[in-house]
Amino acid sequence: MIFTNLIQGNLNTQFLGRHIQYYPFTNSTNDDIWELIDNNEAKNGTIVITDDQRKGKGRRNNQWLSQPGKNLTFTFLLNPKINTEKLGLISLMVGIGICKGIQQFNNLNCKLKWPNDILLNNKKIGGILIESKEINGNIYLGIGIGINVNSDISQFPIDIQKSSISLIMKTRQALQREPLLAFILNNIESEYLYQFEDIIENWLQYCNHKNTEVKFHYGEKKIKGKFIGINELGYAQLKIDGKIETFSGGELIL
């Protein structure tokens, strides 16, 4: 069970997490946030969190698996006051906030894989899925986040075991999820309100693969190149056959 009072008791945010909707179980917290908006029950910074997400979504229509009662699976609503061309920076900003929050909470140093994976020891510990809708002329983002906190990864399918990790595998003791979430939210809001202009620089400090050779899936194309950074809109920049090419989306394979 998630105790929302323990989350809010550790918050120092202005708006993020000030309204929390907790569900013991649900199919998808991303779906839930849009339902709250449709019912006029959500505002900027509202969070939906669950102990048991049964049909969690990942990128490229993949499923996000999470053991009941072990992890953080939540979605928050953001009505960003930025140019729409810069919306791609939001997932980078959220990743920075997650890494900083985890580091402050238990001194573990996570890294980032473009555009929205959280890594620990070169394995995936979390991910970000952002959905957007235009409502009454305003852009709203449903920012879904899954983080493996106390999961027994050995219970997952073999392919996921090889590429995934949880915080407890490093700490060797169970972590209290509520204050961890508060630390993460505090840092996400701080990045959004006070350090948004520094996202590119800040993200590169956490990048796990700068100046390394990577494989890149862009639509049906499979590309190899050196990841050299991101541009001002957060797009990936790869050096391929001596030429720098820019990609707004795709899947990067380390």
C-alpha positions as MATLAB code, in Angstrom:
seq = 'MIFTNLIQGNLNTQFLGRHIQYYPFTNSTNDDIWELIDNNEAKNGTIVITDDQRKGKGRRNNQWLSQPGKNLTFTFLLNPKINTEKLGLISLMVGIGICKGIQQFNNLNCKLKWPNDILLNNKKIGGILIESKEINGNIYLGIGIGINVNSDISQFPIDIQKSSISLIMKTRQALQREPLLAFILNNIESEYLYQFEDIIENWLQYCNHKNTEVKFHYGEKKIKGKFIGINELGYAQLKIDGKIETFSGGELIL';
ca = [
       0.000    0.000    0.000;
       1.133    3.530   -0.783;
       0.601    6.142    1.942;
       0.037    9.459    0.196;
       0.554   11.431    3.406;
       4.133   10.113    3.566;
       4.736   11.330    0.029;
       3.353   14.789    0.657;
       5.076   15.065    4.015;
       8.422   14.898    2.213;
       7.529   17.267   -0.628;
       8.852   20.787   -1.014;
       7.150   21.354   -4.369;
       4.897   24.215   -5.382;
       2.466   22.173   -7.509;
       3.799   18.722   -8.328;
       2.226   16.044   -6.160;
      -0.010   18.413   -4.212;
      -2.970   16.369   -5.417;
      -2.481   12.582   -5.426;
      -4.977    9.948   -6.532;
      -4.040    6.478   -5.256;
      -5.450    3.247   -6.663;
      -4.602   -0.128   -5.051;
      -4.645   -1.561   -8.594;
      -5.335   -0.281  -12.082;
      -4.634   -1.114  -15.699;
      -2.696    2.033  -16.584;
      -2.002    5.204  -14.626;
      -1.601    7.048  -17.940;
      -5.159    6.102  -18.878;
      -6.343    7.096  -15.409;
      -4.895   10.617  -15.621;
      -6.830   11.305  -18.832;
     -10.016   10.002  -17.233;
      -9.519   12.423  -14.329;
      -9.123   15.289  -16.803;
     -12.295   14.262  -18.631;
     -14.098   14.401  -15.283;
     -12.518   17.759  -14.343;
     -10.795   16.094  -11.402;
      -7.166   16.784  -12.348;
      -5.032   19.898  -12.550;
      -1.411   20.722  -13.281;
       0.802   18.505  -11.109;
      -1.847   15.908  -10.221;
      -0.427   12.414   -9.719;
      -2.034    9.021  -10.169;
      -0.145    6.231   -8.429;
      -0.858    2.552   -7.977;
       0.562   -0.468   -6.174;
      -0.431   -2.825   -8.968;
      -0.380   -1.683  -12.597;
      -1.648   -4.548  -14.681;
      -1.361   -3.237  -18.225;
       1.514   -0.779  -18.004;
       2.732    0.623  -21.299;
       6.234    1.162  -22.577;
       7.596    2.658  -25.763;
       6.922    0.997  -29.141;
       3.793   -0.631  -27.673;
       5.857   -2.729  -25.287;
       4.423   -3.806  -21.928;
       5.916   -2.438  -18.703;
       5.996   -5.214  -16.098;
       5.895   -4.374  -12.396;
       5.466   -6.595   -9.349;
       2.531   -5.562   -7.124;
       3.518   -3.648   -3.997;
       7.202   -3.449   -4.899;
       7.818   -0.514   -7.206;
       6.851    2.994   -8.229;
       4.333    3.185  -11.054;
       2.728    6.585  -11.457;
       1.718    9.301  -13.892;
       1.646   13.036  -13.382;
      -0.100   15.719  -15.373;
       1.853   18.645  -16.753;
       0.521   21.668  -18.602;
       3.870   22.992  -19.876;
       4.213   26.687  -20.597;
       6.881   26.280  -23.254;
       7.046   26.378  -27.034;
       5.619   23.187  -28.497;
       8.837   22.586  -30.436;
      10.598   22.111  -27.096;
       8.225   19.463  -25.744;
      10.822   16.811  -26.548;
      12.955   18.249  -23.751;
      10.410   17.230  -21.115;
      11.360   13.544  -21.021;
      15.025   14.532  -20.702;
      14.159   16.872  -17.830;
      12.173   14.153  -16.057;
      15.069   11.715  -16.412;
      17.447   14.198  -14.785;
      15.024   14.688  -11.891;
      14.709   10.930  -11.354;
      18.480   10.436  -11.274;
      18.967   13.329   -8.856;
      16.145   12.136   -6.611;
      17.509    8.590   -6.380;
      21.016    9.877   -5.703;
      19.827   12.160   -2.907;
      17.693    9.424   -1.364;
      20.142    6.524   -1.267;
      23.356    7.702   -2.934;
      23.033    5.476   -6.012;
      24.272    7.003   -9.241;
      21.899    6.345  -12.117;
      22.531    7.203  -15.744;
      20.338    8.065  -18.719;
      19.883    6.480  -22.113;
      18.325    8.617  -24.802;
      15.524    9.446  -24.805;
      13.801    8.069  -21.709;
      15.491    5.115  -19.998;
      16.948    5.210  -16.485;
      19.985    2.977  -16.014;
      21.909    1.581  -13.063;
      25.038   -0.486  -13.667;
      24.221   -0.365  -17.381;
      20.868   -2.060  -16.814;
      17.404   -0.564  -17.025;
      15.903    0.471  -13.714;
      13.131    2.693  -15.004;
      11.451    4.290  -17.951;
       9.359    7.267  -18.956;
       6.363    7.268  -21.298;
       4.844   10.615  -22.254;
       1.469   11.025  -23.923;
       0.039   14.366  -25.009;
      -3.402   15.776  -25.676;
      -4.693   19.169  -26.705;
      -7.655   20.186  -24.565;
      -9.390   23.543  -25.025;
      -6.367   24.893  -26.839;
      -3.897   23.781  -24.151;
      -1.297   21.030  -24.421;
      -1.366   18.536  -21.556;
       1.210   15.824  -20.960;
       0.577   12.586  -19.107;
       4.052   11.640  -17.902;
       4.137    7.979  -16.941;
       7.064    6.665  -14.907;
       7.981    3.166  -13.786;
      10.908    2.515  -11.443;
      12.050   -0.886  -10.163;
      12.495   -0.298   -6.442;
      12.074   -3.536   -4.491;
      11.461   -5.961   -7.365;
      12.812   -9.488   -7.468;
      14.042   -9.347  -11.052;
      14.472  -13.141  -11.077;
      10.684  -13.397  -11.290;
      10.633  -11.622  -14.667;
      11.060  -13.261  -18.102;
      14.647  -14.201  -18.958;
      15.148  -11.443  -21.531;
      14.058   -8.806  -19.003;
      16.276  -10.329  -16.290;
      19.322   -9.823  -18.498;
      18.642   -6.142  -19.153;
      16.964   -4.964  -15.931;
      17.846   -4.201  -12.328;
      16.118   -2.861   -9.214;
      17.337   -0.565   -6.463;
      17.135   -3.292   -3.826;
      19.685   -5.327   -5.776;
      22.225   -2.623   -4.929;
      21.037   -1.518   -1.476;
      20.423   -5.097   -0.241;
      17.554   -3.801    1.842;
      14.017   -2.756    1.021;
      13.426    0.927    0.368;
      10.481    3.010    1.527;
       8.828    4.098   -1.685;
       6.951    7.171   -0.462;
       9.911    9.381    0.519;
      11.832    8.149   -2.535;
       8.992    9.359   -4.735;
       8.923   12.699   -2.923;
      12.661   13.188   -3.540;
      12.112   12.440   -7.221;
       9.177   14.846   -7.513;
      11.098   17.582   -5.720;
      13.896   17.305   -8.256;
      11.654   17.056  -11.304;
       9.845   20.239  -10.338;
      13.121   22.015   -9.586;
      14.463   21.083  -13.033;
      11.244   22.307  -14.628;
      10.894   25.602  -12.785;
      14.492   26.685  -12.284;
      16.847   24.797  -14.586;
      14.917   24.223  -17.797;
      17.370   26.318  -19.821;
      20.179   24.004  -18.671;
      18.520   20.730  -19.661;
      20.927   19.895  -22.478;
      24.017   20.422  -20.351;
      22.521   18.683  -17.323;
      21.303   15.688  -19.341;
      24.695   15.126  -20.942;
      26.217   14.839  -17.464;
      24.060   11.767  -16.883;
      24.275   10.316  -20.409;
      25.536    6.747  -20.377;
      26.656    6.584  -23.992;
      28.092    9.902  -25.162;
      30.868    9.415  -27.725;
      30.266    5.672  -27.919;
      29.273    3.510  -30.875;
      25.592    2.590  -30.767;
      22.947    0.868  -32.838;
      19.901    2.940  -33.636;
      16.480    1.846  -34.817;
      14.713    4.659  -36.673;
      11.439    3.414  -38.091;
      12.352    0.411  -40.212;
      15.971    1.527  -40.542;
      18.799    0.076  -38.467;
      21.727    2.474  -38.165;
      25.171    2.310  -36.580;
      27.024    5.410  -35.495;
      28.662    7.345  -32.688;
      26.305    9.139  -30.321;
      27.811   12.609  -29.965;
      25.035   14.404  -28.059;
      21.670   16.104  -28.394;
      20.635   19.340  -30.052;
      18.708   22.279  -28.593;
      15.395   20.420  -29.020;
      16.648   17.227  -27.392;
      17.040   15.301  -30.642;
      19.770   12.659  -30.863;
      22.872   13.462  -32.881;
      24.840   10.593  -34.381;
      28.013   10.679  -36.422;
      27.522    8.267  -39.298;
      30.202    7.800  -41.941;
      31.790   11.085  -40.941;
      28.520   13.052  -41.152;
      26.412   14.278  -38.217;
      22.756   13.290  -38.531;
      19.913   14.325  -36.219;
      16.995   12.126  -35.131;
      13.856   13.283  -33.340;
      12.853    9.765  -32.320;
      13.913    6.166  -32.481;
      15.309    3.451  -30.222;
      18.925    3.391  -29.190;
      20.595    0.019  -28.542;
      23.803   -0.002  -26.494;
];
